[in-house]
C-alpha positions as semicolon CSV with decimal commas, in nm:
position;residue;x (nm);y (nm);z (nm)
1;M;22,335;-3,097;-1,321
2;K;22,565;-2,963;-1,049
3;K;22,470;-2,969;-0,684
4;F;22,359;-2,650;-0,514
5;L;22,425;-2,574;-0,147
6;C;22,170;-2,303;-0,082
7;T;22,183;-2,018;0,168
8;F;21,959;-1,717;0,198
9;F;22,083;-1,414;0,006
10;L;21,747;-1,240;-0,010
11;C;21,869;-0,973;-0,247
12;L;21,921;-1,241;-0,511
13;L;21,581;-1,404;-0,474
14;T;21,284;-1,351;-0,701
15;A;20,942;-1,334;-0,535
16;V;20,668;-1,520;-0,720
17;T;20,305;-1,572;-0,614
18;L;20,052;-1,844;-0,685
19;G;19,902;-1,742;-1,020
20;V;19,862;-1,369;-0,945
21;S;20,089;-1,105;-0,800
22;A;20,091;-0,986;-0,440
23;R;19,818;-1,215;-0,311
24;A;19,726;-1,169;0,055
25;A;19,809;-1,454;0,291
26;E;19,438;-1,509;0,353
27;D;19,399;-1,601;-0,015
28;I;19,654;-1,882;0,016
29;L;19,626;-2,187;0,241
30;K;19,875;-2,436;0,369
31;V;19,714;-2,781;0,383
32;G;19,881;-3,065;0,570
33;L;19,891;-3,380;0,353
34;R;20,150;-3,588;0,539
35;Y;20,269;-3,500;0,888
36;G;20,324;-3,645;1,233
37;G;20,260;-4,016;1,228
38;T;20,197;-4,011;0,851
39;A;20,519;-3,824;0,758
40;L;20,719;-3,986;0,476
41;S;21,072;-4,120;0,452
42;S;21,079;-3,980;0,099
43;A;20,823;-3,779;-0,097
44;S;20,782;-3,783;-0,477
45;L;20,638;-3,520;-0,709
46;E;20,554;-3,544;-1,078
47;S;20,461;-3,260;-1,310
48;V;20,126;-3,337;-1,477
49;Q;20,161;-3,097;-1,772
50;G;20,541;-3,105;-1,790
51;G;20,769;-2,805;-1,766
52;G;20,985;-2,879;-1,464
53;F;20,984;-2,716;-1,121
54;S;21,104;-2,404;-0,942
55;L;21,273;-2,457;-0,605
56;G;21,293;-2,210;-0,319
57;W;21,082;-2,120;-0,016
58;F;20,747;-1,968;0,086
59;D;20,728;-1,651;0,292
60;E;20,545;-1,728;0,618
61;E;20,368;-1,393;0,628
62;T;20,258;-1,337;0,268
63;R;20,278;-1,697;0,143
64;A;20,464;-1,562;-0,162
65;F;20,704;-1,808;-0,326
66;H;21,070;-1,709;-0,354
67;K;21,249;-1,882;-0,638
68;M;21,609;-1,992;-0,587
69;E;21,665;-2,242;-0,867
70;R;21,480;-2,410;-1,153
71;V;21,515;-2,771;-1,267
72;E;21,395;-2,928;-1,593
73;E;21,323;-3,269;-1,443
74;E;20,953;-3,357;-1,427
75;R;20,981;-3,616;-1,149
76;L;21,146;-3,529;-0,817
77;A;21,217;-3,707;-0,489
78;I;21,261;-3,521;-0,161
79;A;21,423;-3,667;0,152
80;V;21,597;-3,558;0,473
81;S;21,972;-3,513;0,447
82;G;22,172;-3,393;0,747
83;G;22,017;-3,070;0,873
84;G;21,818;-3,011;0,560
85;L;21,651;-3,165;0,259
86;V;21,786;-3,301;-0,066
87;V;21,602;-3,301;-0,399
88;T;21,697;-3,574;-0,647
89;A;21,582;-3,676;-0,992
90;A;21,333;-3,957;-0,929
91;D;21,454;-4,153;-1,232
92;S;21,828;-4,148;-1,155
93;S;21,871;-4,041;-0,790
94;R;22,097;-3,762;-0,917
95;V;22,118;-3,477;-0,665
96;L;21,963;-3,159;-0,803
97;F;21,932;-2,931;-0,502
98;R;22,016;-2,912;-0,133
99;F;21,826;-2,694;0,110
100;D;21,940;-2,583;0,456
101;C;21,643;-2,613;0,695
102;S;21,816;-2,464;1,001
103;G;21,612;-2,208;1,193
104;G;21,282;-2,373;1,103
105;K;21,306;-2,298;0,732
106;A;21,118;-2,518;0,485
107;L;21,178;-2,611;0,122
108;G;20,925;-2,484;-0,129
109;I;20,861;-2,633;-0,474
110;M;20,635;-2,487;-0,743
111;P;20,542;-2,654;-1,075
112;D;20,616;-2,456;-1,391
113;G;20,408;-2,434;-1,707
114;A;20,031;-2,441;-1,779
115;G;20,002;-2,064;-1,747
116;G;20,014;-2,067;-1,368
117;N;19,751;-2,343;-1,343
118;A;19,992;-2,635;-1,342
119;Q;19,907;-2,949;-1,149
120;T;20,141;-3,181;-0,963
121;R;20,088;-3,549;-0,896
122;F;20,156;-3,657;-0,539
123;E;20,043;-3,996;-0,407
124;D;19,814;-4,066;-0,705
125;C;19,627;-3,737;-0,668
126;R;19,656;-3,419;-0,873
127;W;19,707;-3,094;-0,683
128;Y;19,704;-2,725;-0,770
129;G;19,956;-2,489;-0,616
130;G;20,296;-2,569;-0,472
131;F;20,443;-2,783;-0,198
132;E;20,632;-2,717;0,120
133;F;20,853;-2,980;0,282
134;R;20,961;-2,978;0,646
135;P;21,195;-3,230;0,810
136;S;21,047;-3,392;1,120
137;G;21,213;-3,670;1,317
138;G;21,408;-3,796;1,018
139;K;21,103;-3,791;0,795
140;V;20,934;-3,534;0,570
141;N;20,613;-3,344;0,637
142;V;20,434;-3,258;0,312
143;I;20,219;-2,944;0,284
144;N;20,020;-2,823;-0,017
145;V;20,038;-2,444;-0,057
146;V;19,733;-2,358;-0,261
147;G;19,497;-2,075;-0,351
148;L;19,186;-2,062;-0,134
149;D;18,933;-2,136;-0,409
150;D;19,148;-2,408;-0,565
151;Y;19,141;-2,564;-0,219
152;V;18,762;-2,535;-0,202
153;K;18,735;-2,699;-0,546
154;G;18,934;-2,990;-0,402
155;V;18,708;-3,016;-0,097
156;L;18,366;-2,986;-0,257
157;P;18,333;-3,320;-0,446
158;Y;18,463;-3,512;-0,144
159;E;18,227;-3,351;0,105
160;M;17,918;-3,337;-0,120
161;S;17,825;-3,528;-0,433
162;A;17,935;-3,327;-0,739
163;D;17,609;-3,405;-0,922
164;W;17,384;-3,252;-0,655
165;P;17,189;-2,931;-0,729
166;L;17,403;-2,624;-0,788
167;E;17,258;-2,422;-0,500
168;A;17,338;-2,700;-0,250
169;L;17,695;-2,714;-0,383
170;K;17,723;-2,336;-0,353
171;A;17,612;-2,354;0,011
172;Q;17,872;-2,623;0,073
173;A;18,139;-2,413;-0,101
174;V;18,073;-2,119;0,131
175;C;18,086;-2,351;0,433
176;A;18,415;-2,504;0,319
177;R;18,568;-2,164;0,243
178;T;18,461;-2,016;0,577
179;Y;18,581;-2,316;0,775
180;A;18,924;-2,292;0,613
181;L;18,953;-1,927;0,721
182;L;18,886;-1,993;1,089
183;P;19,180;-1,966;1,330
184;S;19,400;-2,271;1,272
185;R;19,431;-2,554;1,523
186;H;19,742;-2,682;1,344
187;Y;19,958;-2,384;1,257
188;G;20,128;-2,340;1,593
189;T;20,268;-2,694;1,598
190;D;20,260;-2,819;1,238
191;R;20,291;-2,492;1,040
192;F;19,986;-2,546;0,823
193;D;19,632;-2,410;0,836
194;V;19,410;-2,714;0,784
195;C;19,458;-3,087;0,742
196;N;19,315;-3,285;0,451
197;T;19,112;-3,544;0,645
198;D;18,765;-3,538;0,800
199;C;18,928;-3,404;1,118
200;C;18,914;-3,076;0,922
201;Q;18,762;-3,119;0,574
202;V;18,829;-3,396;0,326
203;Y;19,058;-3,256;0,055
204;R;19,207;-3,466;-0,225
205;G;19,309;-3,212;-0,485
206;A;19,173;-3,168;-0,835
207;G;19,099;-3,529;-0,932
208;Q;18,724;-3,542;-0,866
209;A;18,635;-3,181;-0,941
210;G;18,368;-3,140;-1,208
211;A;18,206;-2,862;-1,407
212;V;17,914;-2,815;-1,167
213;S;18,119;-2,827;-0,847
214;D;18,378;-2,588;-0,994
215;R;18,097;-2,356;-1,101
216;A;17,963;-2,356;-0,744
217;V;18,301;-2,238;-0,617
218;E;18,343;-1,977;-0,890
219;E;17,992;-1,831;-0,847
220;T;18,051;-1,787;-0,472
221;A;18,414;-1,676;-0,505
222;G;18,524;-1,471;-0,205
223;I;18,199;-1,522;-0,013
224;A;18,218;-1,636;0,350
225;A;17,979;-1,659;0,645
226;F;18,018;-1,401;0,922
227;Y;17,860;-1,337;1,260
228;N;17,920;-0,999;1,421
229;G;18,210;-0,936;1,184
230;R;18,393;-1,263;1,253
231;Y;18,405;-1,584;1,055
232;A;18,127;-1,820;1,160
233;E;18,204;-2,178;1,258
234;T;18,023;-2,343;0,968
235;Y;17,996;-2,699;1,096
236;Y;17,796;-2,940;0,885
237;C;17,692;-3,305;0,886
238;S;17,545;-3,551;0,640
239;S;17,196;-3,545;0,796
240;N;17,053;-3,458;1,136
241;G;16,768;-3,706;1,154
242;G;16,493;-3,444;1,166
243;A;16,634;-3,173;1,394
244;S;16,967;-2,995;1,413
245;E;17,146;-2,954;1,744
246;A;17,317;-2,675;1,937
247;P;17,689;-2,743;1,991
248;V;17,654;-2,692;2,366
249;N;17,461;-3,021;2,371
250;V;17,725;-3,200;2,164
251;W;18,068;-3,056;2,246
252;G;17,991;-2,825;2,537
253;N;18,061;-2,494;2,361
254;S;17,798;-2,249;2,242
255;Q;17,757;-2,023;1,940
256;P;17,448;-1,803;1,897
257;Y;17,415;-1,884;1,526
258;L;17,427;-2,262;1,576
259;V;17,078;-2,324;1,703
260;G;16,902;-2,656;1,742
261;K;16,578;-2,653;1,544
262;P;16,339;-2,892;1,367
263;D;16,448;-2,960;1,011
264;P;16,146;-3,000;0,781
265;Y;16,354;-3,051;0,467
266;E;16,534;-3,382;0,506
267;E;16,210;-3,577;0,467
268;L;16,160;-3,419;0,125
269;T;16,450;-3,604;-0,038
270;Y;16,576;-3,960;-0,049
271;I;16,858;-4,022;0,201
272;P;17,020;-4,367;0,177
273;G;17,069;-4,532;0,515
274;Y;16,871;-4,257;0,688
275;D;16,702;-4,487;0,940
276;Y;16,914;-4,739;1,124
277;T;16,886;-5,012;1,386
278;M;17,159;-5,155;1,608
279;Q;17,150;-5,428;1,868
280;Y;17,374;-5,500;2,165
281;S;17,358;-5,789;2,405
282;W;17,414;-5,709;2,773
283;S;17,755;-5,874;2,761
284;Q;17,852;-5,670;2,454
285;L;17,751;-5,349;2,631
286;T;17,949;-5,449;2,939
287;S;18,259;-5,517;2,730
288;L;18,210;-5,197;2,529
289;L;18,192;-4,975;2,836
290;K;18,484;-5,143;3,008
291;K;18,704;-5,104;2,700
292;Q;18,624;-4,732;2,708
293;G;18,748;-4,716;3,067
294;Y;18,415;-4,702;3,249
295;A;18,393;-4,878;3,588
296;I;18,087;-5,098;3,565
297;G;17,994;-5,460;3,624
298;A;17,754;-5,671;3,420
299;V;17,517;-5,424;3,253
300;A;17,152;-5,502;3,324
301;S;16,966;-5,196;3,194
302;A;17,011;-4,898;2,964
303;R;16,797;-4,596;2,896
304;V;16,797;-4,254;2,732
305;S;16,787;-4,050;3,051
306;G;16,795;-3,706;2,893
307;T;16,707;-3,537;2,564
308;T;16,766;-3,191;2,421
309;P;16,483;-2,946;2,344
310;T;16,483;-3,074;1,985
311;G;16,452;-3,437;2,093
312;N;16,809;-3,550;2,035
313;V;16,986;-3,766;2,289
314;A;17,166;-3,574;2,564
315;E;17,226;-3,852;2,819
316;V;17,228;-4,231;2,837
317;T;17,239;-4,419;3,169
318;F;17,356;-4,777;3,218
319;R;17,302;-4,976;3,536
320;D;17,477;-5,300;3,632
321;T;17,349;-5,591;3,839
322;A;17,496;-5,438;4,156
323;G;17,313;-5,108;4,103
324;R;17,616;-4,907;3,990
325;T;17,556;-4,662;3,706
326;V;17,749;-4,510;3,420
327;V;17,613;-4,197;3,255
328;L;17,716;-4,088;2,906
329;T;17,651;-3,728;2,807
330;K;17,668;-3,518;2,491
331;E;17,865;-3,665;2,200
332;A;17,990;-3,953;2,413
333;C;17,643;-4,103;2,368
334;R;17,711;-4,135;1,996
335;K;18,082;-4,209;2,011
336;V;18,073;-4,482;2,275
337;L;17,766;-4,660;2,141
338;G;17,878;-4,618;1,779
339;T;17,545;-4,477;1,666
340;K;17,526;-4,288;1,338
341;S;17,359;-3,986;1,496
342;M;17,244;-3,820;1,818
343;R;16,882;-3,895;1,735
344;F;16,790;-4,242;1,859
345;T;16,589;-4,442;2,111
346;I;16,674;-4,745;2,322
347;T;16,436;-5,034;2,383
348;G;16,457;-5,400;2,476
349;S;16,615;-5,629;2,219
350;G;16,370;-5,691;1,939
351;G;16,151;-5,394;2,027
352;S;16,140;-5,031;1,927
353;A;16,017;-4,717;2,096
354;G;15,727;-4,515;1,970
355;W;15,354;-4,520;1,908
356;S;15,232;-4,802;1,685
357;V;15,036;-4,691;1,380
358;N;14,753;-4,938;1,307
359;R;14,905;-5,264;1,184
360;S;15,146;-5,108;0,937
361;G;15,448;-5,181;1,151
362;G;15,537;-4,809;1,149
363;R;15,592;-4,620;1,471
364;L;15,588;-4,252;1,573
365;A;15,857;-4,124;1,806
366;S;15,618;-3,854;1,933
367;M;15,268;-3,719;1,873
368;D;15,396;-3,386;1,738
369;G;15,234;-3,301;1,406
370;V;14,980;-3,585;1,430
371;Y;14,621;-3,527;1,319
372;A;14,325;-3,684;1,500
373;I;13,994;-3,787;1,341
374;S;13,683;-3,726;1,550
375;G;13,376;-3,946;1,559
376;S;13,204;-3,707;1,319
377;G;13,488;-3,739;1,068
378;R;13,644;-3,400;1,136
379;T;14,025;-3,382;1,146
380;G;14,241;-3,156;1,358
381;L;14,601;-3,123;1,471
382;F;14,666;-3,310;1,796
383;S;14,717;-3,044;2,062
384;G;14,893;-3,248;2,324
385;G;14,768;-3,387;2,653
386;A;14,656;-3,741;2,719
387;V;14,617;-3,995;2,440
388;Y;14,317;-4,228;2,471
389;A;14,258;-4,567;2,313
390;I;13,908;-4,697;2,246
391;T;13,870;-5,062;2,335
392;A;13,577;-5,302;2,376
393;S;13,559;-5,210;2,744
394;G;13,565;-4,835;2,688
395;T;13,843;-4,579;2,675
396;S;14,177;-4,577;2,856
397;V;14,473;-4,343;2,875
398;L;14,783;-4,463;2,693
399;R;15,115;-4,406;2,863
400;A;15,379;-4,237;2,647
401;P;15,642;-4,481;2,520
402;G;15,973;-4,483;2,701
403;S;16,326;-4,519;2,571
404;A;16,467;-4,779;2,804
405;A;16,550;-5,148;2,825
406;S;16,608;-5,401;3,100
407;G;16,580;-5,777;3,119
408;G;16,572;-5,980;2,800
409;T;16,889;-6,033;2,602
410;G;16,997;-5,672;2,547
411;I;16,895;-5,352;2,373
412;T;16,785;-5,227;2,034
413;I;16,887;-4,879;1,922
414;T;16,666;-4,720;1,658
415;G;16,767;-4,388;1,507
416;S;16,787;-4,159;1,206
417;G;17,046;-3,928;1,054
418;W;17,422;-3,942;1,019
419;G;17,669;-3,720;1,203
420;H;17,684;-3,481;1,497
421;G;17,378;-3,282;1,387
422;V;17,535;-2,937;1,432
423;G;17,499;-2,675;1,159
424;M;17,401;-2,749;0,802
425;S;17,253;-3,082;0,704
426;Q;17,401;-3,164;0,364
427;Y;17,096;-3,367;0,265
428;G;16,877;-3,089;0,401
429;A;17,064;-2,847;0,174
430;K;17,006;-3,083;-0,118
431;A;16,634;-3,096;-0,040
432;M;16,608;-2,718;-0,010
433;A;16,784;-2,673;-0,343
434;E;16,545;-2,923;-0,502
435;Q;16,258;-2,711;-0,368
436;G;16,396;-2,401;-0,538
437;Y;16,576;-2,234;-0,248
438;T;16,900;-2,045;-0,311
439;Y;17,230;-2,107;-0,137
440;E;17,169;-1,791;0,068
441;D;16,833;-1,933;0,185
442;I;17,000;-2,259;0,281
443;L;17,279;-2,099;0,481
444;L;17,052;-1,852;0,659
445;F;16,824;-2,138;0,766
446;Y;17,099;-2,353;0,914
447;Y;17,311;-2,069;1,058
448;T;17,078;-1,833;1,242
449;G;17,163;-1,463;1,217
450;I;17,475;-1,489;1,001
451;T;17,561;-1,254;0,716
452;L;17,720;-1,354;0,386
453;E;18,001;-1,116;0,300
454;R;18,284;-1,088;0,054
455;I;18,634;-1,123;0,191
456;S;18,901;-0,886;0,065
457;G;19,242;-0,948;0,213
458;R;19,174;-0,932;0,584
459;E;18,873;-0,704;0,552
460;A;18,510;-0,804;0,497
461;E;18,273;-0,597;0,290
462;S;17,904;-0,657;0,244
463;A;17,819;-0,878;-0,050
464;R;17,445;-0,866;-0,008
């Protein structure tokens, strides 16, 4: 096939959209797959169903695809060439197409066939939609240009197990869709809306999608979470350990619909690895803090010096042998110590904080929700105040357990949950669905005061 040196004669171009005509830009996402430090020397595409590819460019405003040429080859390679990009047949290295990228333009490629639902293989994954390629420092940035709900179908089974209850998956679908519609952190510099890692949401295309997860997306199609007419920041985590947290206590910013509250649902379902224990020697803590840039000598004590209203850790203080202190606050408590959650205690090595329960080995972090049995056999909810122990010599007040350690060989961290604790607990959503709650119930519990509305272009209309 002859080579094509392509310039932009817009009157000769044919505008094509992703599956349907005249789709609004909000219905189509650009997802960064390879960019920056992960950009490729050469990218390869393969048509899954066959049928070749159309080559051209995507309009930045409407995301419509403009076709310039079509090739029959089913396997393509894309690489930087001079001031643009060159497309070759992957099997023979024969040049098929050249694209001038001057002025910030980017090459667009769309798969043909399959009635508009064609899939393309890129890096061992199957993807819906098309691809955009941008030269960057001699390498190629790869962007998937995909319909919003096809994107959500590619997120759902990687962020939540595809065999979980339908209503939990529907809640997750709304969260994923809403998060993708928030103002982009990447577009200004990288020219895409969201990335495909857990820095945004894990997205790996169509490979793991299943009937139930796809149904969850389809039955919530076009539904997003709003607060006062704007998209809500629908953060979520695996589990919160028993209480969600306000973002002001984690990242420093506040949203009225992200409220820290006790979560009564997680305990109703099995959560693997829910409770955890970690140990650090004093020397390990000293090395850990120094590697993070903190000025401290040999650590001699550590304690949880502040908690949030829901009982999560807000502050941890370390003291060295010379009396100098280092104080960690907010998410640094979790990040620096490497804990799975913000809900943990610190005690001396080999110990654990909490009230001992008979000789069972179990411990209570607090007396909230505990029932007391009177001498006459009557039971009642413990109402707070002093706790007394009956011994052979009479009664004595028990001091509340602390969350601190000094002396000995180091510390033991005992906690529950996994993640930052803000927004929806995924295992909490699973538990609520198992109890018969709907996806609306789940979302309204974890995001206080939101509304669930249908998006239409750039307008929102009530869906409830």
